[in-house]
Amino acid sequence: MFLLNIFSKPLSGILLRQAFFLLAILLLIPWSAYCQAAAWELDNTISMVDHHDSITIDATLTLSKLIDLTMEKYPDVSWLNALEEEAAAISERSKSWTAGASQATVGYQSIASFKLNYGTAGVQVPLWNLGQRDAEHNLANQAETSAQSQAVGIKLRVAGLVRGALWNMALVNIRYEQAQAELDIYEKLLATIKRRVELGDLPRADELLAQTELLQRRSVFTQAEAELMHARKRYSSITQLTKMPVIYEEKLVALKEIEQSHPALVAVNSQIERKQAEITAIKSIGSGQSHVLAGLLSDEGNDPRSNKAEFFNVGVIVPFGGNAHLQPQIAAVNVELNKLFAEREQLFRDLEQAHHEAEHNLEVNRVELGTANEQKKVSEELLTMTQLAFSVGEINLLDLLKIESRTQQAILNAKERKVMLQRDRAFYNQAVGVMP
């Protein structure tokens, strides 16, 4: 009402400048409140493009629960289930009393000219070789352990995807909100400039300059809105959900080096142990399976040469000289084993590098956050002085716009650095294999 009362009366030049100074201070104060990741609202009312991917905040959803829900729908689940089924099948085989399928034989022979009849019946049972059943037991145990380790390793990978999607969405949302705030600022600035042009205090060129700046801000806002939609879509594609947790910040778990308990290393080591157990099981087959044979022979007939008796036969089949036939199978598994050795070595190098980069990023962003906050403070003070100078005609609009742009960039940088530091804590935990 105070400003309206001033404009309703004829003003002197000094009073006019004072009035516009007050109006500029009220309209051009930048929106600098930082919205925490736990509280920012995803569904804003302003929209430049008719495309909206909605993500809602669920107060009951935690980061750990989100990862579990994502894991349930992750494509690798079918592969993990198959590993469990394979381990169960190997375990079932190792519990069998025989080393393979038994065979039954039945035969009958008749010699009509001699009036002789022979009937035979027998059973052939494969036996476990010495130590072979224990090797099968060990293979079953290693297969089960490996399946469980693969599930933990996949879950860590899923956690990394979820962490990345959440913090990417947080950063993009910060840029979107800042673009929206700047759009509001420049709309109000243009309204102020138009009024001053109407009063003859500023030239028409200043209005066109302010209008050009506003159009640029609209373009920036449109791009920021598009990036936000992309980030939301990526999140929903990974999680198969349209809701997110309220709080997903993590406490830093600092480690000096990558430990052998890292889920990714445990997973590859379990695969190596499984292949080694598989080679041992193959070697235990030796030249093949020994067999026990038991059967009956019936000799009946009217010929005087017929014994007219039944015989019970027992025999053993012992294979030998077949070791060479196992070598190609052992060599094939050995190829896979050595490939796993190479993968483990490369994985360890990658983990060490990721650990170093995560640690370095944390240190850099801690320093950058302090610098960004200081720069924001100085820029806001400079903007206030510039607004005052512009209101009394000491500087032109172009200089004001430059300072305004730098200030808004400083504000954005400070917001981003704060989120990036929180993100880097999560990425560090991911690098060292810590689950939420």
CSV table of N, CA, C and O in Angstrom, one decimal, residues 99-103 123-129 288-294 314-319:
chain,number,residue,atom,x,y,z
A,99,ALA,N,26.4,-93.8,-8.3
A,99,ALA,CA,27.1,-92.8,-9.0
A,99,ALA,C,26.4,-92.5,-10.4
A,99,ALA,O,26.9,-91.6,-11.1
A,100,GLY,N,25.3,-93.1,-10.7
A,100,GLY,CA,24.6,-92.9,-11.9
A,100,GLY,C,23.4,-93.8,-11.9
A,100,GLY,O,23.0,-94.4,-10.9
A,101,ALA,N,22.7,-93.8,-13.0
A,101,ALA,CA,21.5,-94.6,-13.2
A,101,ALA,C,21.9,-96.1,-13.3
A,101,ALA,O,22.8,-96.5,-14.0
A,102,SER,N,21.1,-96.9,-12.6
A,102,SER,CA,21.3,-98.4,-12.6
A,102,SER,C,20.6,-98.9,-13.9
A,102,SER,O,19.8,-98.3,-14.4
A,103,GLN,N,21.0,-100.1,-14.3
A,103,GLN,CA,20.5,-100.8,-15.5
A,103,GLN,C,20.0,-102.2,-15.1
A,103,GLN,O,20.7,-102.9,-14.4
A,123,VAL,N,21.1,-107.0,-13.0
A,123,VAL,CA,21.1,-105.6,-12.6
A,123,VAL,C,22.6,-105.1,-12.6
A,123,VAL,O,23.5,-105.8,-12.1
A,124,GLN,N,22.8,-103.9,-13.1
A,124,GLN,CA,24.1,-103.3,-13.2
A,124,GLN,C,24.1,-102.0,-12.5
A,124,GLN,O,23.3,-101.1,-12.8
A,125,VAL,N,24.9,-101.8,-11.4
A,125,VAL,CA,24.8,-100.6,-10.6
A,125,VAL,C,26.2,-99.9,-10.6
A,125,VAL,O,27.2,-100.5,-10.3
A,126,PRO,N,26.2,-98.6,-11.0
A,126,PRO,CA,27.4,-97.8,-11.0
A,126,PRO,C,27.8,-97.4,-9.5
A,126,PRO,O,26.9,-97.0,-8.7
A,127,LEU,N,29.1,-97.5,-9.2
A,127,LEU,CA,29.6,-97.2,-7.8
A,127,LEU,C,30.4,-95.9,-7.9
A,127,LEU,O,31.0,-95.5,-8.9
A,128,TRP,N,30.3,-95.2,-6.7
A,128,TRP,CA,31.2,-94.0,-6.6
A,128,TRP,C,32.6,-94.4,-6.5
A,128,TRP,O,33.0,-95.4,-5.8
A,129,ASN,N,33.5,-93.7,-7.1
A,129,ASN,CA,34.9,-93.9,-7.0
A,129,ASN,C,35.4,-93.4,-5.6
A,129,ASN,O,34.7,-92.6,-5.0
A,288,GLY,N,36.4,-93.7,-15.3
A,288,GLY,CA,35.0,-94.0,-15.4
A,288,GLY,C,34.5,-94.6,-14.1
A,288,GLY,O,35.2,-94.8,-13.1
A,289,GLN,N,33.2,-95.0,-14.1
A,289,GLN,CA,32.6,-95.5,-13.0
A,289,GLN,C,32.7,-97.1,-13.0
A,289,GLN,O,32.6,-97.7,-14.0
A,290,SER,N,33.1,-97.6,-11.8
A,290,SER,CA,33.0,-99.1,-11.6
A,290,SER,C,31.6,-99.5,-11.5
A,290,SER,O,30.7,-98.7,-11.0
A,291,HIS,N,31.3,-100.7,-11.9
A,291,HIS,CA,29.9,-101.2,-11.8
A,291,HIS,C,29.9,-102.6,-11.2
A,291,HIS,O,30.8,-103.4,-11.3
A,292,VAL,N,28.9,-102.9,-10.4
A,292,VAL,CA,28.6,-104.2,-9.8
A,292,VAL,C,27.4,-104.8,-10.6
A,292,VAL,O,26.4,-104.2,-10.8
A,293,LEU,N,27.6,-106.1,-11.0
A,293,LEU,CA,26.6,-106.8,-11.8
A,293,LEU,C,26.1,-108.0,-11.0
A,293,LEU,O,26.9,-108.7,-10.4
A,294,ALA,N,24.8,-108.2,-11.0
A,294,ALA,CA,24.2,-109.3,-10.3
A,294,ALA,C,23.1,-109.9,-11.2
A,294,ALA,O,22.3,-109.1,-11.7
A,314,VAL,N,27.5,-112.9,-10.0
A,314,VAL,CA,28.0,-111.6,-9.5
A,314,VAL,C,29.3,-111.3,-10.2
A,314,VAL,O,30.2,-112.1,-10.3
A,315,GLY,N,29.4,-110.0,-10.6
A,315,GLY,CA,30.6,-109.6,-11.3
A,315,GLY,C,30.9,-108.1,-11.0
A,315,GLY,O,30.0,-107.3,-10.5
A,316,VAL,N,32.0,-107.6,-11.3
A,316,VAL,CA,32.5,-106.2,-11.2
A,316,VAL,C,33.1,-105.8,-12.5
A,316,VAL,O,34.0,-106.5,-13.0
A,317,ILE,N,32.7,-104.6,-12.9
A,317,ILE,CA,33.4,-104.0,-14.1
A,317,ILE,C,34.2,-102.8,-13.6
A,317,ILE,O,33.8,-101.9,-12.9
A,318,VAL,N,35.5,-102.9,-13.9
A,318,VAL,CA,36.5,-101.8,-13.4
A,318,VAL,C,37.1,-101.2,-14.7
A,318,VAL,O,37.8,-101.9,-15.4
A,319,PRO,N,36.8,-99.9,-15.0
A,319,PRO,CA,37.3,-99.3,-16.1
A,319,PRO,C,38.8,-98.9,-15.9
A,319,PRO,O,39.2,-98.7,-14.8
